[in-house]
Coordinates of C-alpha atoms in Angstrom, one line a residue:
M1 CA 8.8 -14.1 16.4
Q2 CA 9.8 -13.8 20.3
R3 CA 6.9 -14.3 22.3
R4 CA 4.8 -12.0 24.5
K5 CA 6.1 -12.5 28.3
F6 CA 2.7 -12.3 30.1
L7 CA 4.2 -12.3 33.7
T8 CA 6.3 -9.6 35.2
L9 CA 9.5 -10.5 36.3
G10 CA 8.7 -11.1 39.9
A11 CA 5.9 -13.2 39.2
T12 CA 8.2 -15.5 36.9
A13 CA 10.6 -15.9 40.1
A14 CA 7.5 -16.2 42.7
A15 CA 6.8 -18.9 40.0
M16 CA 9.7 -20.7 39.5
S17 CA 10.5 -20.7 42.9
V18 CA 7.9 -23.5 43.6
L19 CA 8.2 -25.8 40.3
P20 CA 10.0 -28.5 40.6
L21 CA 13.8 -28.8 39.6
N22 CA 13.1 -30.4 35.9
L23 CA 11.0 -27.8 34.8
N24 CA 12.7 -25.2 33.6
A25 CA 11.1 -21.6 32.3
A26 CA 10.0 -22.5 29.2
D27 CA 8.2 -25.5 30.2
Y28 CA 6.3 -23.7 33.0
K29 CA 5.2 -21.4 30.2
K30 CA 3.9 -24.2 28.4
T31 CA 2.3 -25.5 31.1
A32 CA 0.8 -22.1 32.5
P33 CA -3.0 -22.0 32.4
K34 CA -4.4 -20.2 29.9
T35 CA -6.0 -16.8 29.8
P36 CA -9.6 -16.6 28.5
E37 CA -10.2 -16.4 24.8
Y38 CA -10.7 -12.9 24.0
D39 CA -14.2 -12.0 23.8
Y40 CA -15.0 -10.8 20.1
K41 CA -18.7 -9.8 21.2
L42 CA -20.2 -10.4 18.0
K43 CA -23.8 -10.0 16.9
P44 CA -24.4 -10.3 13.4
K45 CA -26.8 -8.2 11.6
Q46 CA -29.2 -9.5 9.1
V47 CA -28.8 -7.3 6.1
S48 CA -31.3 -9.3 3.7
K49 CA -33.2 -12.3 3.4
N50 CA -30.7 -15.2 4.3
V51 CA -27.6 -13.0 4.8
W52 CA -26.6 -11.7 8.5
C53 CA -23.1 -9.6 8.7
F54 CA -20.6 -8.9 11.4
F55 CA -19.4 -5.4 11.1
G56 CA -15.9 -4.2 12.6
V57 CA -14.5 -0.8 13.9
L58 CA -13.1 2.0 12.2
E59 CA -9.4 1.0 12.9
G60 CA -6.7 -0.8 12.2
P61 CA -6.0 -4.6 13.9
N62 CA -4.7 -3.4 17.6
R63 CA -4.7 -5.7 21.0
Q64 CA -7.4 -3.9 21.9
N65 CA -10.0 -4.4 18.7
A66 CA -8.2 -8.0 18.6
G67 CA -8.4 -7.1 14.7
N68 CA -12.2 -6.8 14.6
M69 CA -11.8 -3.9 12.1
L70 CA -13.2 -5.6 9.1
N71 CA -16.9 -7.0 7.6
T72 CA -17.7 -10.6 8.1
C73 CA -21.0 -12.6 6.0
Y74 CA -22.9 -15.7 6.2
I75 CA -25.1 -17.0 3.6
K76 CA -28.4 -19.2 4.6
G77 CA -28.5 -22.2 2.5
D78 CA -30.9 -24.9 2.9
D79 CA -28.4 -27.4 4.5
A80 CA -25.3 -25.0 5.5
F81 CA -24.0 -22.2 5.8
I82 CA -21.7 -19.9 3.1
V83 CA -18.9 -17.7 4.8
W84 CA -17.7 -14.8 3.2
D85 CA -14.3 -14.0 4.5
S86 CA -13.2 -15.8 7.9
G87 CA -11.9 -13.4 9.7
P88 CA -8.5 -11.8 11.6
S89 CA -8.7 -15.4 13.7
Y90 CA -9.5 -18.9 14.6
I91 CA -11.2 -17.6 17.7
Y92 CA -13.2 -14.6 15.5
A93 CA -14.3 -17.6 13.3
K94 CA -15.6 -20.2 16.7
Q95 CA -17.4 -17.3 18.2
A96 CA -18.9 -15.8 14.6
Y97 CA -20.5 -20.0 14.1
A98 CA -21.6 -19.6 17.8
A99 CA -23.3 -16.4 17.3
M100 CA -24.8 -17.2 14.1
S101 CA -26.0 -20.2 15.5
K102 CA -27.7 -19.2 18.1
I103 CA -30.4 -17.2 15.8
A104 CA -29.7 -19.1 12.7
G105 CA -29.6 -22.4 13.5
K106 CA -26.4 -24.8 13.9
L107 CA -25.7 -25.7 10.3
P108 CA -23.0 -26.8 9.3
V109 CA -20.7 -24.7 7.4
K110 CA -19.6 -26.4 3.8
H111 CA -18.3 -22.8 2.1
V112 CA -15.8 -20.5 2.9
F113 CA -14.9 -17.8 0.8
I114 CA -12.3 -15.0 0.4
S115 CA -12.0 -12.0 -1.3
H116 CA -8.1 -10.9 -0.8
E117 CA -4.9 -11.9 0.4
H118 CA -4.7 -9.6 3.2
D119 CA -4.4 -11.1 6.7
D120 CA -7.7 -9.8 8.5
H121 CA -9.8 -11.0 6.3
W122 CA -9.3 -14.8 6.1
L123 CA -7.0 -16.3 9.1
G124 CA -10.3 -17.7 10.6
N125 CA -9.8 -20.5 7.8
N126 CA -8.1 -23.4 9.7
Y127 CA -11.4 -22.8 12.2
Y128 CA -13.6 -23.8 9.2
K129 CA -11.1 -26.4 7.9
E130 CA -10.2 -28.3 10.9
V131 CA -14.4 -28.0 12.5
Y132 CA -16.7 -28.8 9.2
D133 CA -13.4 -29.6 7.0
A134 CA -15.1 -26.5 4.6
E135 CA -13.5 -26.4 1.0
I136 CA -11.7 -23.0 1.4
V137 CA -12.3 -20.9 -2.1
G138 CA -9.7 -18.3 -2.4
P139 CA -7.0 -16.3 -4.5
E140 CA -4.0 -18.2 -5.5
S141 CA -2.2 -15.1 -4.2
I142 CA -2.6 -16.7 -0.7
N143 CA -1.7 -20.0 -1.5
K144 CA 1.8 -18.4 -3.7
N145 CA 2.6 -15.5 -0.8
Y146 CA 2.2 -17.4 2.7
R147 CA 3.7 -20.4 3.9
V148 CA 1.7 -23.5 5.4
G149 CA 2.5 -22.5 9.4
Q150 CA 3.9 -19.1 8.6
T151 CA 3.5 -16.6 12.3
D152 CA 5.2 -13.7 11.2
L153 CA 2.2 -11.9 9.8
R154 CA 0.4 -8.6 11.2
M155 CA -2.0 -10.6 12.8
F156 CA 0.0 -12.7 15.1
Q157 CA 2.3 -9.8 15.8
A158 CA -0.7 -7.2 16.5
L159 CA -3.1 -9.8 18.8
D160 CA -2.7 -11.1 22.4
E161 CA -2.5 -14.8 22.7
N162 CA -5.8 -14.6 24.1
A163 CA -7.1 -13.7 20.3
I164 CA -4.6 -15.4 17.6
R165 CA -4.5 -19.2 20.1
G166 CA -5.2 -21.6 17.8
T167 CA -4.7 -19.8 14.6
K168 CA -3.1 -21.3 11.7
I169 CA -2.3 -20.3 8.2
I170 CA -3.6 -23.1 5.7
H171 CA -3.8 -22.4 2.3
V172 CA -7.4 -22.4 0.4
D173 CA -8.5 -25.3 -1.9
K174 CA -9.8 -24.0 -4.9
S175 CA -9.2 -20.7 -6.6
Y176 CA -10.2 -19.2 -9.9
K177 CA -8.5 -16.5 -12.4
E178 CA -12.2 -16.0 -14.1
S179 CA -15.8 -15.1 -12.1
V180 CA -17.8 -18.2 -12.2
K181 CA -21.5 -18.7 -11.0
L182 CA -22.4 -21.5 -8.9
S183 CA -25.5 -22.7 -6.9
I184 CA -24.5 -24.3 -3.5
S185 CA -26.8 -25.3 -0.7
G186 CA -29.5 -23.4 -2.7
V187 CA -28.1 -20.7 -3.0
D188 CA -27.4 -18.8 -6.6
L189 CA -24.2 -16.9 -6.3
E190 CA -21.2 -14.7 -8.4
Y191 CA -17.9 -15.4 -7.1
I192 CA -16.7 -12.4 -9.3
Y193 CA -12.8 -11.6 -10.5
A194 CA -12.0 -8.3 -10.1
G195 CA -8.1 -9.0 -10.0
N196 CA -5.4 -6.8 -9.1
A197 CA -7.5 -3.8 -7.8
H198 CA -7.3 -3.3 -3.8
S199 CA -4.9 -6.2 -3.6
E200 CA -3.0 -8.5 -5.7
E201 CA -6.3 -10.4 -6.2
D202 CA -9.6 -9.2 -5.6
F203 CA -13.3 -11.0 -5.6
F204 CA -16.8 -9.7 -4.5
M205 CA -19.9 -11.7 -4.5
Y206 CA -22.9 -11.0 -6.0
L207 CA -26.4 -12.5 -4.7
P208 CA -29.1 -12.3 -7.5
K209 CA -32.0 -13.0 -5.7
S210 CA -31.3 -11.3 -2.7
K211 CA -29.9 -8.5 -5.2
T212 CA -26.9 -8.6 -2.6
I213 CA -23.3 -7.7 -3.3
L214 CA -20.7 -8.5 -1.0
A215 CA -17.7 -6.3 -2.1
A216 CA -15.1 -6.9 0.6
D217 CA -12.4 -3.8 0.7
L218 CA -13.6 -3.1 -2.8
V219 CA -15.3 -0.4 -0.9
F220 CA -14.9 1.8 2.3
N221 CA -17.0 3.8 3.7
G222 CA -16.4 5.9 7.1
R223 CA -12.6 5.3 6.7
I224 CA -9.7 5.9 4.0
T225 CA -8.9 2.3 1.8
S226 CA -5.3 1.2 1.7
N227 CA -4.5 1.2 -2.0
R228 CA -0.9 0.0 -0.9
H229 CA -1.0 -3.4 -2.8
G230 CA -3.5 -1.8 -5.6
S231 CA -4.2 -0.1 -8.3
V232 CA -6.5 3.1 -8.8
V233 CA -7.6 2.2 -12.3
N234 CA -8.1 -1.0 -11.6
C235 CA -10.6 0.1 -8.3
I236 CA -12.2 2.2 -10.5
A237 CA -13.2 -0.6 -13.1
A238 CA -14.3 -2.9 -10.4
L239 CA -16.8 -0.2 -8.6
D240 CA -17.6 -0.6 -12.6
A241 CA -18.5 -3.9 -12.7
I242 CA -20.1 -3.7 -9.3
D243 CA -22.8 -1.3 -10.5
S244 CA -23.3 -3.2 -13.6
K245 CA -25.3 -5.5 -11.4
E246 CA -29.3 -5.4 -10.0
W247 CA -28.3 -4.8 -6.6
T248 CA -30.3 -2.9 -3.4
T249 CA -27.7 -3.8 -0.9
L250 CA -23.6 -3.6 -0.4
I251 CA -21.8 -5.0 2.0
P252 CA -18.0 -2.8 2.3
G253 CA -15.2 -4.5 3.2
H254 CA -14.9 -1.6 6.0
G255 CA -17.7 1.0 7.2
F256 CA -21.2 0.5 8.0
I257 CA -23.6 2.4 5.0
I258 CA -24.8 -0.8 3.3
D259 CA -27.5 1.0 1.0
K260 CA -27.4 2.4 -2.2
T261 CA -24.3 4.9 -1.3
A262 CA -22.5 2.5 -0.1
A263 CA -19.9 3.1 -2.7
N264 CA -20.2 6.6 -3.5
E265 CA -17.2 7.7 -1.0
V266 CA -14.5 5.3 -2.5
R267 CA -15.9 6.2 -5.6
Q268 CA -15.3 10.0 -5.0
Y269 CA -12.0 9.3 -3.6
F270 CA -10.4 7.6 -6.1
T271 CA -11.7 9.5 -8.8
L272 CA -10.3 12.5 -7.3
L273 CA -7.0 10.8 -6.4
S274 CA -7.0 9.9 -10.2
K275 CA -7.7 12.9 -11.5
R276 CA -5.5 15.4 -9.2
I277 CA -2.3 12.9 -9.5
Q278 CA -2.5 13.4 -13.4
A279 CA -3.3 17.4 -13.4
A280 CA -0.2 17.6 -10.9
I281 CA 2.2 15.1 -13.1
D282 CA 1.0 17.1 -16.6
N283 CA 2.4 20.4 -14.1
G284 CA 5.8 18.7 -13.4
V285 CA 5.2 18.0 -9.8
D286 CA 7.7 15.0 -9.1
S287 CA 7.4 12.6 -5.8
T288 CA 9.1 14.3 -3.4
E289 CA 6.2 16.7 -3.6
I290 CA 3.1 15.2 -4.3
V291 CA 1.6 14.3 -1.1
E292 CA 1.5 18.3 -0.4
K293 CA 0.3 19.3 -3.5
V294 CA -2.4 16.2 -3.2
P295 CA -4.0 16.6 0.2
L296 CA -7.8 15.5 -0.6
E297 CA -8.8 17.5 2.3
E298 CA -12.4 16.8 1.4
F299 CA -11.4 13.3 3.3
K300 CA -9.6 14.6 6.7
D301 CA -12.3 13.8 8.7
K302 CA -12.3 10.0 7.9
A303 CA -11.2 7.3 9.7
M304 CA -7.4 6.2 9.5
Y305 CA -6.8 9.7 6.7
A306 CA -3.9 10.6 9.1
Q307 CA -2.7 7.1 8.3
L308 CA -3.2 6.1 5.1
N309 CA -4.0 9.0 2.2
S310 CA -0.3 10.0 2.2
L311 CA 0.7 6.7 1.3
N312 CA -2.2 6.4 -1.1
V313 CA -0.9 9.1 -3.0
S314 CA 2.2 8.5 -2.8
R315 CA 1.7 4.9 -4.5
A316 CA -0.9 6.5 -6.8
F317 CA 1.9 8.8 -7.9
L318 CA 4.5 5.7 -9.2
E319 CA 1.1 3.5 -10.6
F320 CA 0.5 7.1 -12.9
D321 CA 3.9 8.5 -13.5
M322 CA 5.6 5.1 -14.3
G323 CA 2.7 3.2 -15.5
L324 CA 2.2 0.8 -13.5
H325 CA -1.8 0.3 -14.1

């Protein structure tokens, strides 16, 4: 991937004019002063007794938000923090820890749990591994689909150098193919396997003592979900699994509603999408017409509608027409 140029041609020429003769342009870029770290301005919000979360903006990743468009969480245990999704970069993870330590103490991070393989959710992993030697728990699909040292992911392309600096792809240490109940640092938790719902492999977390669900991208509100790697049928099943738990607080992967209505919007979206796609197929609508026939205009005022709804409709058509579920 071609690196971004941070100097204009004129500035580069001026700089080169004063360099030693044995220092070329490539060497100059390596030795030039680094720009200050991007400031994510992270402010944790306490959402239940021992859980704090960082809430991102309702848009896709870009240079302005530096990938801060998801929700990540910290769980405080007796002697350590547990992290839920490490975020889009090393710097994000570093600043999230700094913000948390100011309000909850400088506990180590011994465990990081990852919800799914989309890169905005786990590219902070190497901060926690390098600084705290944390155990990274996440879907096997990360190890299968991403190479250690790979740099051609979306975040590496979308973020400026001062936001993505230090970020390295590492593999997860432990994976599960089923739901598990664990007790870590005095915290009882359930890491629940949802399978191919929003992505190839999805998990959510349930904290029974505080009746809190960390849903990640199984739940969106305030913006349209992306179903490019998922299944409408399995997303609805995952929502049913969430609702089978006794919960009062739910943290979506994207969005700000965290009360008992948090999942209503995404359930309505997938239910309407399912019914209307099946009705359209029954009426002989084909793939060239499906986006026009199933606009889901109830959601046109939600963030990311223009970018994602038609893709979701096309993907859902394939799922139901070809039996991909």
